[in-house]
mmCIF file with all atom_site columns, C-alpha atoms in Angstrom:
data_model
loop_
_atom_site.group_PDB
_atom_site.id
_atom_site.type_symbol
_atom_site.label_atom_id
_atom_site.label_alt_id
_atom_site.label_comp_id
_atom_site.label_asym_id
_atom_site.label_entity_id
_atom_site.label_seq_id
_atom_site.pdbx_PDB_ins_code
_atom_site.Cartn_x
_atom_site.Cartn_y
_atom_site.Cartn_z
_atom_site.occupancy
_atom_site.B_iso_or_equiv
_atom_site.pdbx_formal_charge
_atom_site.auth_seq_id
_atom_site.auth_comp_id
_atom_site.auth_asym_id
_atom_site.auth_atom_id
_atom_site.pdbx_PDB_model_num
ATOM 1   C CA . UNK A 1 1   ? 62.468  102.052 109.281 1.00 70.00 ? 30  UNK A CA 1
ATOM 2   C CA . UNK A 1 2   ? 65.290  99.829  108.036 1.00 90.00 ? 31  UNK A CA 1
ATOM 3   C CA . UNK A 1 3   ? 68.855  101.183 108.008 1.00 95.00 ? 32  UNK A CA 1
ATOM 4   C CA . UNK A 1 4   ? 67.841  104.612 109.301 1.00 96.00 ? 33  UNK A CA 1
ATOM 5   C CA . UNK A 1 5   ? 71.387  105.910 109.808 1.00 97.00 ? 34  UNK A CA 1
ATOM 6   C CA . UNK A 1 6   ? 72.516  104.665 106.409 1.00 98.00 ? 35  UNK A CA 1
ATOM 7   C CA . UNK A 1 7   ? 69.515  106.328 104.776 1.00 98.00 ? 36  UNK A CA 1
ATOM 8   C CA . UNK A 1 8   ? 70.611  109.623 106.328 1.00 98.00 ? 37  UNK A CA 1
ATOM 9   C CA . UNK A 1 9   ? 74.168  109.133 105.128 1.00 98.00 ? 38  UNK A CA 1
ATOM 10  C CA . UNK A 1 10  ? 73.095  108.260 101.577 1.00 98.00 ? 39  UNK A CA 1
ATOM 11  C CA . UNK A 1 11  ? 70.733  111.242 101.526 1.00 98.00 ? 40  UNK A CA 1
ATOM 12  C CA . UNK A 1 12  ? 73.630  113.551 102.419 1.00 98.00 ? 41  UNK A CA 1
ATOM 13  C CA . UNK A 1 13  ? 75.832  111.952 99.753  1.00 98.00 ? 42  UNK A CA 1
ATOM 14  C CA . UNK A 1 14  ? 73.164  112.514 97.122  1.00 98.00 ? 43  UNK A CA 1
ATOM 15  C CA . UNK A 1 15  ? 72.721  116.137 98.197  1.00 97.00 ? 44  UNK A CA 1
ATOM 16  C CA . UNK A 1 16  ? 76.467  116.632 97.795  1.00 98.00 ? 45  UNK A CA 1
ATOM 17  C CA . UNK A 1 17  ? 76.238  115.888 94.056  1.00 97.00 ? 46  UNK A CA 1
ATOM 18  C CA . UNK A 1 18  ? 74.440  119.118 93.048  1.00 96.00 ? 47  UNK A CA 1
ATOM 19  C CA . UNK A 1 19  ? 76.382  121.023 95.715  1.00 96.00 ? 48  UNK A CA 1
ATOM 20  C CA . UNK A 1 20  ? 79.615  120.121 93.921  1.00 97.00 ? 49  UNK A CA 1
ATOM 21  C CA . UNK A 1 21  ? 78.148  120.903 90.501  1.00 96.00 ? 50  UNK A CA 1
ATOM 22  C CA . UNK A 1 22  ? 78.153  117.285 89.347  1.00 96.00 ? 51  UNK A CA 1
ATOM 23  C CA . UNK A 1 23  ? 74.458  116.961 88.517  1.00 93.00 ? 52  UNK A CA 1
ATOM 24  C CA . UNK A 1 24  ? 71.622  119.087 87.204  1.00 90.00 ? 53  UNK A CA 1
ATOM 25  C CA . UNK A 1 25  ? 67.943  118.198 87.523  1.00 91.00 ? 54  UNK A CA 1
ATOM 26  C CA . UNK A 1 26  ? 67.880  114.507 88.576  1.00 89.00 ? 55  UNK A CA 1
ATOM 27  C CA . UNK A 1 27  ? 70.944  113.334 86.613  1.00 92.00 ? 56  UNK A CA 1
ATOM 28  C CA . UNK A 1 28  ? 72.752  111.377 89.275  1.00 94.00 ? 57  UNK A CA 1
ATOM 29  C CA . UNK A 1 29  ? 72.583  108.945 92.154  1.00 97.00 ? 58  UNK A CA 1
ATOM 30  C CA . UNK A 1 30  ? 74.617  107.717 95.095  1.00 98.00 ? 59  UNK A CA 1
ATOM 31  C CA . UNK A 1 31  ? 74.300  104.519 97.104  1.00 98.00 ? 60  UNK A CA 1
ATOM 32  C CA . UNK A 1 32  ? 76.013  102.749 99.983  1.00 98.00 ? 61  UNK A CA 1
ATOM 33  C CA . UNK A 1 33  ? 76.251  99.038  100.795 1.00 98.00 ? 62  UNK A CA 1
ATOM 34  C CA . UNK A 1 34  ? 75.704  97.613  104.272 1.00 97.00 ? 63  UNK A CA 1
ATOM 35  C CA . UNK A 1 35  ? 77.742  94.410  104.410 1.00 96.00 ? 64  UNK A CA 1
ATOM 36  C CA . UNK A 1 36  ? 76.137  93.172  107.627 1.00 95.00 ? 65  UNK A CA 1
ATOM 37  C CA . UNK A 1 37  ? 72.678  93.037  106.103 1.00 97.00 ? 66  UNK A CA 1
ATOM 38  C CA . UNK A 1 38  ? 73.714  92.508  102.477 1.00 97.00 ? 67  UNK A CA 1
ATOM 39  C CA . UNK A 1 39  ? 71.497  95.451  101.516 1.00 98.00 ? 68  UNK A CA 1
ATOM 40  C CA . UNK A 1 40  ? 72.197  98.871  100.038 1.00 98.00 ? 69  UNK A CA 1
ATOM 41  C CA . UNK A 1 41  ? 70.473  102.247 100.145 1.00 98.00 ? 70  UNK A CA 1
ATOM 42  C CA . UNK A 1 42  ? 70.029  104.325 96.986  1.00 98.00 ? 71  UNK A CA 1
ATOM 43  C CA . UNK A 1 43  ? 68.295  107.490 95.782  1.00 98.00 ? 72  UNK A CA 1
ATOM 44  C CA . UNK A 1 44  ? 64.755  107.152 94.406  1.00 97.00 ? 73  UNK A CA 1
ATOM 45  C CA . UNK A 1 45  ? 64.217  107.534 90.669  1.00 96.00 ? 74  UNK A CA 1
ATOM 46  C CA . UNK A 1 46  ? 63.424  110.893 89.103  1.00 94.00 ? 75  UNK A CA 1
ATOM 47  C CA . UNK A 1 47  ? 62.795  112.847 92.320  1.00 94.00 ? 76  UNK A CA 1
ATOM 48  C CA . UNK A 1 48  ? 64.018  116.455 92.418  1.00 92.00 ? 77  UNK A CA 1
ATOM 49  C CA . UNK A 1 49  ? 66.827  117.004 94.887  1.00 93.00 ? 78  UNK A CA 1
ATOM 50  C CA . UNK A 1 50  ? 64.895  119.624 96.830  1.00 93.00 ? 79  UNK A CA 1
ATOM 51  C CA . UNK A 1 51  ? 62.188  117.024 97.446  1.00 95.00 ? 80  UNK A CA 1
ATOM 52  C CA . UNK A 1 52  ? 64.498  114.313 98.737  1.00 97.00 ? 81  UNK A CA 1
ATOM 53  C CA . UNK A 1 53  ? 64.703  113.313 102.384 1.00 98.00 ? 82  UNK A CA 1
ATOM 54  C CA . UNK A 1 54  ? 66.425  110.523 104.327 1.00 98.00 ? 83  UNK A CA 1
ATOM 55  C CA . UNK A 1 55  ? 63.052  108.785 104.509 1.00 97.00 ? 84  UNK A CA 1
ATOM 56  C CA . UNK A 1 56  ? 62.709  108.793 100.709 1.00 97.00 ? 85  UNK A CA 1
ATOM 57  C CA . UNK A 1 57  ? 65.886  106.765 100.211 1.00 98.00 ? 86  UNK A CA 1
ATOM 58  C CA . UNK A 1 58  ? 65.217  103.187 99.087  1.00 98.00 ? 87  UNK A CA 1
ATOM 59  C CA . UNK A 1 59  ? 66.647  99.971  100.567 1.00 98.00 ? 88  UNK A CA 1
ATOM 60  C CA . UNK A 1 60  ? 67.422  97.235  98.026  1.00 98.00 ? 89  UNK A CA 1
ATOM 61  C CA . UNK A 1 61  ? 68.902  93.765  98.062  1.00 98.00 ? 90  UNK A CA 1
ATOM 62  C CA . UNK A 1 62  ? 71.760  92.678  95.819  1.00 98.00 ? 91  UNK A CA 1
ATOM 63  C CA . UNK A 1 63  ? 69.301  91.591  93.142  1.00 97.00 ? 92  UNK A CA 1
ATOM 64  C CA . UNK A 1 64  ? 68.130  95.203  92.988  1.00 96.00 ? 93  UNK A CA 1
ATOM 65  C CA . UNK A 1 65  ? 64.740  94.405  94.520  1.00 97.00 ? 94  UNK A CA 1
ATOM 66  C CA . UNK A 1 66  ? 63.166  96.911  96.923  1.00 98.00 ? 95  UNK A CA 1
ATOM 67  C CA . UNK A 1 67  ? 63.218  95.699  100.517 1.00 97.00 ? 96  UNK A CA 1
ATOM 68  C CA . UNK A 1 68  ? 62.040  98.898  102.194 1.00 97.00 ? 97  UNK A CA 1
ATOM 69  C CA . UNK A 1 69  ? 60.824  102.217 100.834 1.00 96.00 ? 98  UNK A CA 1
ATOM 70  C CA . UNK A 1 70  ? 57.753  103.791 99.265  1.00 94.00 ? 99  UNK A CA 1
ATOM 71  C CA . UNK A 1 71  ? 59.354  104.980 96.012  1.00 97.00 ? 100 UNK A CA 1
ATOM 72  C CA . UNK A 1 72  ? 60.937  103.297 93.023  1.00 97.00 ? 101 UNK A CA 1
ATOM 73  C CA . UNK A 1 73  ? 64.734  103.155 93.313  1.00 98.00 ? 102 UNK A CA 1
ATOM 74  C CA . UNK A 1 74  ? 67.046  104.832 90.812  1.00 97.00 ? 103 UNK A CA 1
ATOM 75  C CA . UNK A 1 75  ? 66.884  103.392 87.309  1.00 97.00 ? 104 UNK A CA 1
ATOM 76  C CA . UNK A 1 76  ? 70.611  102.673 87.717  1.00 98.00 ? 105 UNK A CA 1
ATOM 77  C CA . UNK A 1 77  ? 69.971  100.371 90.694  1.00 98.00 ? 106 UNK A CA 1
ATOM 78  C CA . UNK A 1 78  ? 70.835  97.182  88.750  1.00 98.00 ? 107 UNK A CA 1
ATOM 79  C CA . UNK A 1 79  ? 74.261  98.652  87.925  1.00 98.00 ? 108 UNK A CA 1
ATOM 80  C CA . UNK A 1 80  ? 74.942  99.488  91.573  1.00 98.00 ? 109 UNK A CA 1
ATOM 81  C CA . UNK A 1 81  ? 73.687  96.059  92.659  1.00 98.00 ? 110 UNK A CA 1
ATOM 82  C CA . UNK A 1 82  ? 75.954  94.252  90.204  1.00 98.00 ? 111 UNK A CA 1
ATOM 83  C CA . UNK A 1 83  ? 79.028  96.223  91.286  1.00 98.00 ? 112 UNK A CA 1
ATOM 84  C CA . UNK A 1 84  ? 78.294  95.368  94.934  1.00 98.00 ? 113 UNK A CA 1
ATOM 85  C CA . UNK A 1 85  ? 77.730  91.711  94.052  1.00 98.00 ? 114 UNK A CA 1
ATOM 86  C CA . UNK A 1 86  ? 81.052  91.510  92.223  1.00 98.00 ? 115 UNK A CA 1
ATOM 87  C CA . UNK A 1 87  ? 83.191  93.933  94.230  1.00 98.00 ? 116 UNK A CA 1
ATOM 88  C CA . UNK A 1 88  ? 81.387  94.200  97.560  1.00 93.00 ? 117 UNK A CA 1
ATOM 89  C CA . UNK A 1 89  ? 84.466  93.082  99.452  1.00 95.00 ? 118 UNK A CA 1
ATOM 90  C CA . UNK A 1 90  ? 86.378  96.041  97.954  1.00 97.00 ? 119 UNK A CA 1
ATOM 91  C CA . UNK A 1 91  ? 83.826  98.848  97.678  1.00 98.00 ? 120 UNK A CA 1
ATOM 92  C CA . UNK A 1 92  ? 81.040  100.199 99.854  1.00 98.00 ? 121 UNK A CA 1
ATOM 93  C CA . UNK A 1 93  ? 79.649  103.163 97.923  1.00 98.00 ? 122 UNK A CA 1
ATOM 94  C CA . UNK A 1 94  ? 78.824  103.930 94.270  1.00 98.00 ? 123 UNK A CA 1
ATOM 95  C CA . UNK A 1 95  ? 78.038  107.197 92.478  1.00 98.00 ? 124 UNK A CA 1
ATOM 96  C CA . UNK A 1 96  ? 76.803  107.830 88.951  1.00 98.00 ? 125 UNK A CA 1
ATOM 97  C CA . UNK A 1 97  ? 76.643  111.294 87.425  1.00 98.00 ? 126 UNK A CA 1
ATOM 98  C CA . UNK A 1 98  ? 76.461  112.983 84.057  1.00 97.00 ? 127 UNK A CA 1
ATOM 99  C CA . UNK A 1 99  ? 79.154  115.512 84.990  1.00 98.00 ? 128 UNK A CA 1
ATOM 100 C CA . UNK A 1 100 ? 80.100  117.419 81.863  1.00 98.00 ? 129 UNK A CA 1
ATOM 101 C CA . UNK A 1 101 ? 83.847  116.894 81.573  1.00 98.00 ? 130 UNK A CA 1
ATOM 102 C CA . UNK A 1 102 ? 83.770  113.175 82.369  1.00 98.00 ? 131 UNK A CA 1
ATOM 103 C CA . UNK A 1 103 ? 80.835  112.657 80.006  1.00 98.00 ? 132 UNK A CA 1
ATOM 104 C CA . UNK A 1 104 ? 82.806  114.415 77.261  1.00 98.00 ? 133 UNK A CA 1
ATOM 105 C CA . UNK A 1 105 ? 85.540  111.763 77.478  1.00 98.00 ? 134 UNK A CA 1
ATOM 106 C CA . UNK A 1 106 ? 82.909  108.989 77.622  1.00 98.00 ? 135 UNK A CA 1
ATOM 107 C CA . UNK A 1 107 ? 81.253  110.350 74.490  1.00 98.00 ? 136 UNK A CA 1
ATOM 108 C CA . UNK A 1 108 ? 84.635  110.455 72.778  1.00 98.00 ? 137 UNK A CA 1
ATOM 109 C CA . UNK A 1 109 ? 85.145  106.822 73.804  1.00 98.00 ? 138 UNK A CA 1
ATOM 110 C CA . UNK A 1 110 ? 88.521  107.593 75.339  1.00 98.00 ? 139 UNK A CA 1
ATOM 111 C CA . UNK A 1 111 ? 90.391  106.724 78.512  1.00 98.00 ? 140 UNK A CA 1
ATOM 112 C CA . UNK A 1 112 ? 91.492  109.759 80.520  1.00 98.00 ? 141 UNK A CA 1
ATOM 113 C CA . UNK A 1 113 ? 95.312  109.627 80.508  1.00 98.00 ? 142 UNK A CA 1
ATOM 114 C CA . UNK A 1 114 ? 97.247  110.323 83.692  1.00 98.00 ? 143 UNK A CA 1
ATOM 115 C CA . UNK A 1 115 ? 98.883  113.560 82.579  1.00 98.00 ? 144 UNK A CA 1
ATOM 116 C CA . UNK A 1 116 ? 99.880  114.822 85.995  1.00 98.00 ? 145 UNK A CA 1
ATOM 117 C CA . UNK A 1 117 ? 100.120 114.451 89.739  1.00 98.00 ? 146 UNK A CA 1
ATOM 118 C CA . UNK A 1 118 ? 96.542  115.546 90.497  1.00 97.00 ? 147 UNK A CA 1
ATOM 119 C CA . UNK A 1 119 ? 95.324  112.514 88.595  1.00 98.00 ? 148 UNK A CA 1
ATOM 120 C CA . UNK A 1 120 ? 97.994  110.234 90.057  1.00 98.00 ? 149 UNK A CA 1
ATOM 121 C CA . UNK A 1 121 ? 97.110  111.203 93.632  1.00 97.00 ? 150 UNK A CA 1
ATOM 122 C CA . UNK A 1 122 ? 93.772  109.392 93.281  1.00 97.00 ? 151 UNK A CA 1
ATOM 123 C CA . UNK A 1 123 ? 93.852  107.091 90.247  1.00 98.00 ? 152 UNK A CA 1
ATOM 124 C CA . UNK A 1 124 ? 96.702  104.646 89.595  1.00 98.00 ? 153 UNK A CA 1
ATOM 125 C CA . UNK A 1 125 ? 96.804  104.861 85.821  1.00 98.00 ? 154 UNK A CA 1
ATOM 126 C CA . UNK A 1 126 ? 94.369  106.060 83.177  1.00 98.00 ? 155 UNK A CA 1
ATOM 127 C CA . UNK A 1 127 ? 90.659  106.160 83.945  1.00 98.00 ? 156 UNK A CA 1
ATOM 128 C CA . UNK A 1 128 ? 89.323  103.516 81.569  1.00 98.00 ? 157 UNK A CA 1
ATOM 129 C CA . UNK A 1 129 ? 86.504  103.954 79.095  1.00 98.00 ? 158 UNK A CA 1
ATOM 130 C CA . UNK A 1 130 ? 84.541  100.761 78.642  1.00 98.00 ? 159 UNK A CA 1
ATOM 131 C CA . UNK A 1 131 ? 83.298  99.384  75.370  1.00 97.00 ? 160 UNK A CA 1
ATOM 132 C CA . UNK A 1 132 ? 79.850  100.397 74.239  1.00 96.00 ? 161 UNK A CA 1
ATOM 133 C CA . UNK A 1 133 ? 76.974  98.081  74.971  1.00 97.00 ? 162 UNK A CA 1
ATOM 134 C CA . UNK A 1 134 ? 75.561  96.125  72.058  1.00 98.00 ? 163 UNK A CA 1
ATOM 135 C CA . UNK A 1 135 ? 71.995  96.631  70.901  1.00 98.00 ? 164 UNK A CA 1
ATOM 136 C CA . UNK A 1 136 ? 71.143  93.218  72.347  1.00 98.00 ? 165 UNK A CA 1
ATOM 137 C CA . UNK A 1 137 ? 72.654  94.095  75.731  1.00 98.00 ? 166 UNK A CA 1
ATOM 138 C CA . UNK A 1 138 ? 70.691  97.348  75.842  1.00 98.00 ? 167 UNK A CA 1
ATOM 139 C CA . UNK A 1 139 ? 67.418  95.687  74.901  1.00 98.00 ? 168 UNK A CA 1
ATOM 140 C CA . UNK A 1 140 ? 67.917  92.734  77.240  1.00 98.00 ? 169 UNK A CA 1
ATOM 141 C CA . UNK A 1 141 ? 68.842  94.461  80.508  1.00 98.00 ? 170 UNK A CA 1
ATOM 142 C CA . UNK A 1 142 ? 70.480  97.832  79.947  1.00 98.00 ? 171 UNK A CA 1
ATOM 143 C CA . UNK A 1 143 ? 71.416  98.809  83.499  1.00 98.00 ? 172 UNK A CA 1
ATOM 144 C CA . UNK A 1 144 ? 72.431  95.308  84.585  1.00 98.00 ? 173 UNK A CA 1
ATOM 145 C CA . UNK A 1 145 ? 74.608  94.905  81.504  1.00 98.00 ? 174 UNK A CA 1
ATOM 146 C CA . UNK A 1 146 ? 76.198  98.285  82.171  1.00 98.00 ? 175 UNK A CA 1
ATOM 147 C CA . UNK A 1 147 ? 77.492  96.819  85.436  1.00 98.00 ? 176 UNK A CA 1
ATOM 148 C CA . UNK A 1 148 ? 78.630  93.671  83.653  1.00 98.00 ? 177 UNK A CA 1
ATOM 149 C CA . UNK A 1 149 ? 80.555  95.686  81.036  1.00 98.00 ? 178 UNK A CA 1
ATOM 150 C CA . UNK A 1 150 ? 82.342  97.613  83.809  1.00 98.00 ? 179 UNK A CA 1
ATOM 151 C CA . UNK A 1 151 ? 83.375  94.488  85.723  1.00 98.00 ? 180 UNK A CA 1
ATOM 152 C CA . UNK A 1 152 ? 84.296  92.686  82.497  1.00 98.00 ? 181 UNK A CA 1
ATOM 153 C CA . UNK A 1 153 ? 86.421  95.613  81.328  1.00 98.00 ? 182 UNK A CA 1
ATOM 154 C CA . UNK A 1 154 ? 88.338  95.864  84.593  1.00 98.00 ? 183 UNK A CA 1
ATOM 155 C CA . UNK A 1 155 ? 89.001  92.114  84.555  1.00 98.00 ? 184 UNK A CA 1
ATOM 156 C CA . UNK A 1 156 ? 90.151  92.103  80.918  1.00 98.00 ? 185 UNK A CA 1
ATOM 157 C CA . UNK A 1 157 ? 92.503  95.018  81.498  1.00 98.00 ? 186 UNK A CA 1
ATOM 158 C CA . UNK A 1 158 ? 93.637  93.718  84.898  1.00 98.00 ? 187 UNK A CA 1
ATOM 159 C CA . UNK A 1 159 ? 92.645  96.948  86.668  1.00 98.00 ? 188 UNK A CA 1
ATOM 160 C CA . UNK A 1 160 ? 92.135  96.925  90.435  1.00 98.00 ? 189 UNK A CA 1
ATOM 161 C CA . UNK A 1 161 ? 88.903  98.839  91.239  1.00 98.00 ? 190 UNK A CA 1
ATOM 162 C CA . UNK A 1 162 ? 90.445  99.997  94.513  1.00 98.00 ? 191 UNK A CA 1
ATOM 163 C CA . UNK A 1 163 ? 93.427  101.562 92.714  1.00 97.00 ? 192 UNK A CA 1
ATOM 164 C CA . UNK A 1 164 ? 91.235  103.101 89.987  1.00 98.00 ? 193 UNK A CA 1
ATOM 165 C CA . UNK A 1 165 ? 87.927  103.973 91.675  1.00 98.00 ? 194 UNK A CA 1
ATOM 166 C CA . UNK A 1 166 ? 86.308  105.392 88.542  1.00 98.00 ? 195 UNK A CA 1
ATOM 167 C CA . UNK A 1 167 ? 85.197  104.362 85.082  1.00 98.00 ? 196 UNK A CA 1
ATOM 168 C CA . UNK A 1 168 ? 83.653  105.851 81.964  1.00 98.00 ? 197 UNK A CA 1
ATOM 169 C CA . UNK A 1 169 ? 80.893  103.956 80.182  1.00 98.00 ? 198 UNK A CA 1
ATOM 170 C CA . UNK A 1 170 ? 81.114  104.763 76.489  1.00 98.00 ? 199 UNK A CA 1
ATOM 171 C CA . UNK A 1 171 ? 78.485  107.203 75.190  1.00 98.00 ? 200 UNK A CA 1
ATOM 172 C CA . UNK A 1 172 ? 77.019  107.354 78.705  1.00 97.00 ? 201 UNK A CA 1
ATOM 173 C CA . UNK A 1 173 ? 79.056  108.732 81.573  1.00 98.00 ? 202 UNK A CA 1
ATOM 174 C CA . UNK A 1 174 ? 81.049  108.099 84.733  1.00 98.00 ? 203 UNK A CA 1
ATOM 175 C CA . UNK A 1 175 ? 80.643  105.795 87.687  1.00 98.00 ? 204 UNK A CA 1
ATOM 176 C CA . UNK A 1 176 ? 82.838  106.146 90.761  1.00 98.00 ? 205 UNK A CA 1
ATOM 177 C CA . UNK A 1 177 ? 83.092  104.199 93.993  1.00 98.00 ? 206 UNK A CA 1
ATOM 178 C CA . UNK A 1 178 ? 84.928  104.009 97.296  1.00 98.00 ? 207 UNK A CA 1
ATOM 179 C CA . UNK A 1 179 ? 84.781  102.602 100.801 1.00 98.00 ? 208 UNK A CA 1
ATOM 180 C CA . UNK A 1 180 ? 81.436  104.359 101.343 1.00 98.00 ? 209 UNK A CA 1
ATOM 181 C CA . UNK A 1 181 ? 79.105  106.818 99.615  1.00 98.00 ? 210 UNK A CA 1
ATOM 182 C CA . UNK A 1 182 ? 81.118  109.831 100.781 1.00 98.00 ? 211 UNK A CA 1
ATOM 183 C CA . UNK A 1 183 ? 84.292  108.432 99.241  1.00 98.00 ? 212 UNK A CA 1
ATOM 184 C CA . UNK A 1 184 ? 82.444  107.699 96.004  1.00 98.00 ? 213 UNK A CA 1
ATOM 185 C CA . UNK A 1 185 ? 81.236  111.329 95.873  1.00 98.00 ? 214 UNK A CA 1
ATOM 186 C CA . UNK A 1 186 ? 84.774  112.546 96.553  1.00 98.00 ? 215 UNK A CA 1
ATOM 187 C CA . UNK A 1 187 ? 86.097  110.464 93.669  1.00 98.00 ? 216 UNK A CA 1
ATOM 188 C CA . UNK A 1 188 ? 83.324  111.777 91.404  1.00 98.00 ? 217 UNK A CA 1
ATOM 189 C CA . UNK A 1 189 ? 84.438  115.346 92.134  1.00 98.00 ? 218 UNK A CA 1
ATOM 190 C CA . UNK A 1 190 ? 88.110  114.530 91.508  1.00 98.00 ? 219 UNK A CA 1
ATOM 191 C CA . UNK A 1 191 ? 87.244  112.611 88.343  1.00 98.00 ? 220 UNK A CA 1
ATOM 192 C CA . UNK A 1 192 ? 85.502  115.576 86.752  1.00 98.00 ? 221 UNK A CA 1
ATOM 193 C CA . UNK A 1 193 ? 88.365  117.894 87.699  1.00 98.00 ? 222 UNK A CA 1
ATOM 194 C CA . UNK A 1 194 ? 91.022  115.635 86.166  1.00 98.00 ? 223 UNK A CA 1
ATOM 195 C CA . UNK A 1 195 ? 88.813  115.127 83.097  1.00 98.00 ? 224 UNK A CA 1
ATOM 196 C CA . UNK A 1 196 ? 88.721  118.905 82.681  1.00 98.00 ? 225 UNK A CA 1
ATOM 197 C CA . UNK A 1 197 ? 92.475  119.246 83.229  1.00 98.00 ? 226 UNK A CA 1
ATOM 198 C CA . UNK A 1 198 ? 93.230  116.481 80.715  1.00 98.00 ? 227 UNK A CA 1
ATOM 199 C CA . UNK A 1 199 ? 90.976  118.018 78.058  1.00 98.00 ? 228 UNK A CA 1
ATOM 200 C CA . UNK A 1 200 ? 92.629  121.414 78.515  1.00 98.00 ? 229 UNK A CA 1
ATOM 201 C CA . UNK A 1 201 ? 96.078  119.799 78.404  1.00 98.00 ? 230 UNK A CA 1
ATOM 202 C CA . UNK A 1 202 ? 95.296  118.369 74.984  1.00 98.00 ? 231 UNK A CA 1
ATOM 203 C CA . UNK A 1 203 ? 93.933  121.724 73.823  1.00 98.00 ? 232 UNK A CA 1
ATOM 204 C CA . UNK A 1 204 ? 97.256  123.346 74.733  1.00 98.00 ? 233 UNK A CA 1
ATOM 205 C CA . UNK A 1 205 ? 99.587  120.665 73.419  1.00 97.00 ? 234 UNK A CA 1
ATOM 206 C CA . UNK A 1 206 ? 99.115  118.089 70.676  1.00 95.00 ? 235 UNK A CA 1
ATOM 207 C CA . UNK A 1 207 ? 100.613 114.676 71.317  1.00 96.00 ? 236 UNK A CA 1
ATOM 208 C CA . UNK A 1 208 ? 101.304 115.280 75.002  1.00 97.00 ? 237 UNK A CA 1
ATOM 209 C CA . UNK A 1 209 ? 102.554 112.181 76.852  1.00 98.00 ? 238 UNK A CA 1
ATOM 210 C CA . UNK A 1 210 ? 101.287 110.872 80.197  1.00 98.00 ? 239 UNK A CA 1
ATOM 211 C CA . UNK A 1 211 ? 103.290 111.776 83.278  1.00 98.00 ? 240 UNK A CA 1
ATOM 212 C CA . UNK A 1 212 ? 106.353 109.542 83.771  1.00 98.00 ? 241 UNK A CA 1
ATOM 213 C CA . UNK A 1 213 ? 105.473 106.311 85.549  1.00 97.00 ? 242 UNK A CA 1
ATOM 214 C CA . UNK A 1 214 ? 107.935 107.006 88.360  1.00 97.00 ? 243 UNK A CA 1
ATOM 215 C CA . UNK A 1 215 ? 106.153 110.292 89.088  1.00 97.00 ? 244 UNK A CA 1
ATOM 216 C CA . UNK A 1 216 ? 102.755 108.612 89.006  1.00 97.00 ? 245 UNK A CA 1
ATOM 217 C CA . UNK A 1 217 ? 104.078 105.904 91.343  1.00 96.00 ? 246 UNK A CA 1
ATOM 218 C CA . UNK A 1 218 ? 105.405 108.469 93.794  1.00 96.00 ? 247 UNK A CA 1
ATOM 219 C CA . UNK A 1 219 ? 102.167 110.400 94.014  1.00 96.00 ? 248 UNK A CA 1
ATOM 220 C CA . UNK A 1 220 ? 99.816  107.450 94.195  1.00 97.00 ? 249 UNK A CA 1
ATOM 221 C CA . UNK A 1 221 ? 101.886 105.368 96.585  1.00 95.00 ? 250 UNK A CA 1
ATOM 222 C CA . UNK A 1 222 ? 102.685 108.177 99.003  1.00 94.00 ? 251 UNK A CA 1
ATOM 223 C CA . UNK A 1 223 ? 98.931  108.372 99.647  1.00 90.00 ? 252 UNK A CA 1
ATOM 224 C CA . UNK A 1 224 ? 97.820  104.780 99.150  1.00 92.00 ? 253 UNK A CA 1
ATOM 225 C CA . UNK A 1 225 ? 100.867 102.509 99.266  1.00 85.00 ? 254 UNK A CA 1
ATOM 226 C CA . UNK A 1 226 ? 102.038 100.300 102.141 1.00 86.00 ? 255 UNK A CA 1
ATOM 227 C CA . UNK A 1 227 ? 104.397 103.044 103.338 1.00 83.00 ? 256 UNK A CA 1
ATOM 228 C CA . UNK A 1 228 ? 102.031 105.953 102.711 1.00 81.00 ? 257 UNK A CA 1
ATOM 229 C CA . UNK A 1 229 ? 103.068 109.143 104.438 1.00 85.00 ? 258 UNK A CA 1
ATOM 230 C CA . UNK A 1 230 ? 100.822 111.872 102.973 1.00 72.00 ? 259 UNK A CA 1
ATOM 231 C CA . UNK A 1 231 ? 98.498  113.580 105.478 1.00 71.00 ? 260 UNK A CA 1
ATOM 232 C CA . UNK A 1 232 ? 98.286  113.202 109.239 1.00 63.00 ? 261 UNK A CA 1
ATOM 233 C CA . UNK A 1 233 ? 97.785  109.432 109.546 1.00 55.00 ? 262 UNK A CA 1
ATOM 234 C CA . UNK A 1 234 ? 101.212 108.061 108.674 1.00 42.00 ? 263 UNK A CA 1
ATOM 235 C CA . UNK A 1 235 ? 104.886 108.750 109.253 1.00 36.00 ? 264 UNK A CA 1
ATOM 236 C CA . UNK A 1 236 ? 106.232 112.259 108.637 1.00 29.00 ? 265 UNK A CA 1
#
């Protein structure tokens, strides 16, 4: 079986999505990219989580074609494949969910502002909401064009996908990513929490402003900057 260890890792990442309350039924998927082979492993389409196994994970190439596996890959496979094709030197795992708070912002067509330090610890600036796909884009190649809209939007707004490892696709929902599938799941959990916090912030206060940039800088850079010191890996 190809990429046996990666299949096990991607299986565990997918099982973490319902564990963290990010998906119900089959509304989500996680994948991880293996740079050495140029292949990625992703959840099969429409299979209940309690019926998944490492062996049921599907190996695909960067065109989204199945290389190994008995089941059809996730319907979102072309989106994952496009993100790896475009950003594969920066990211190694992708997650898509329909988590309720993030989807609420996507349905409103709004960026999630960086209102506080929880957000700034993980995302360097607002979490962007992409434009909606046109009817032609949806009819032509919906999932592939979803990936194209994400990459296009980040390029147009000059957003580094490493610094902002999450996006909202308008009227659809969130995608997150990271160095591997576990990191992408982690960012999906944080995304939904900050989406909830931001929505509640606006409920409590009309016209609230984002956190000051110097505070955002401090919190993001102390974890991710060149002189990061948060945690046990850097200077103290």
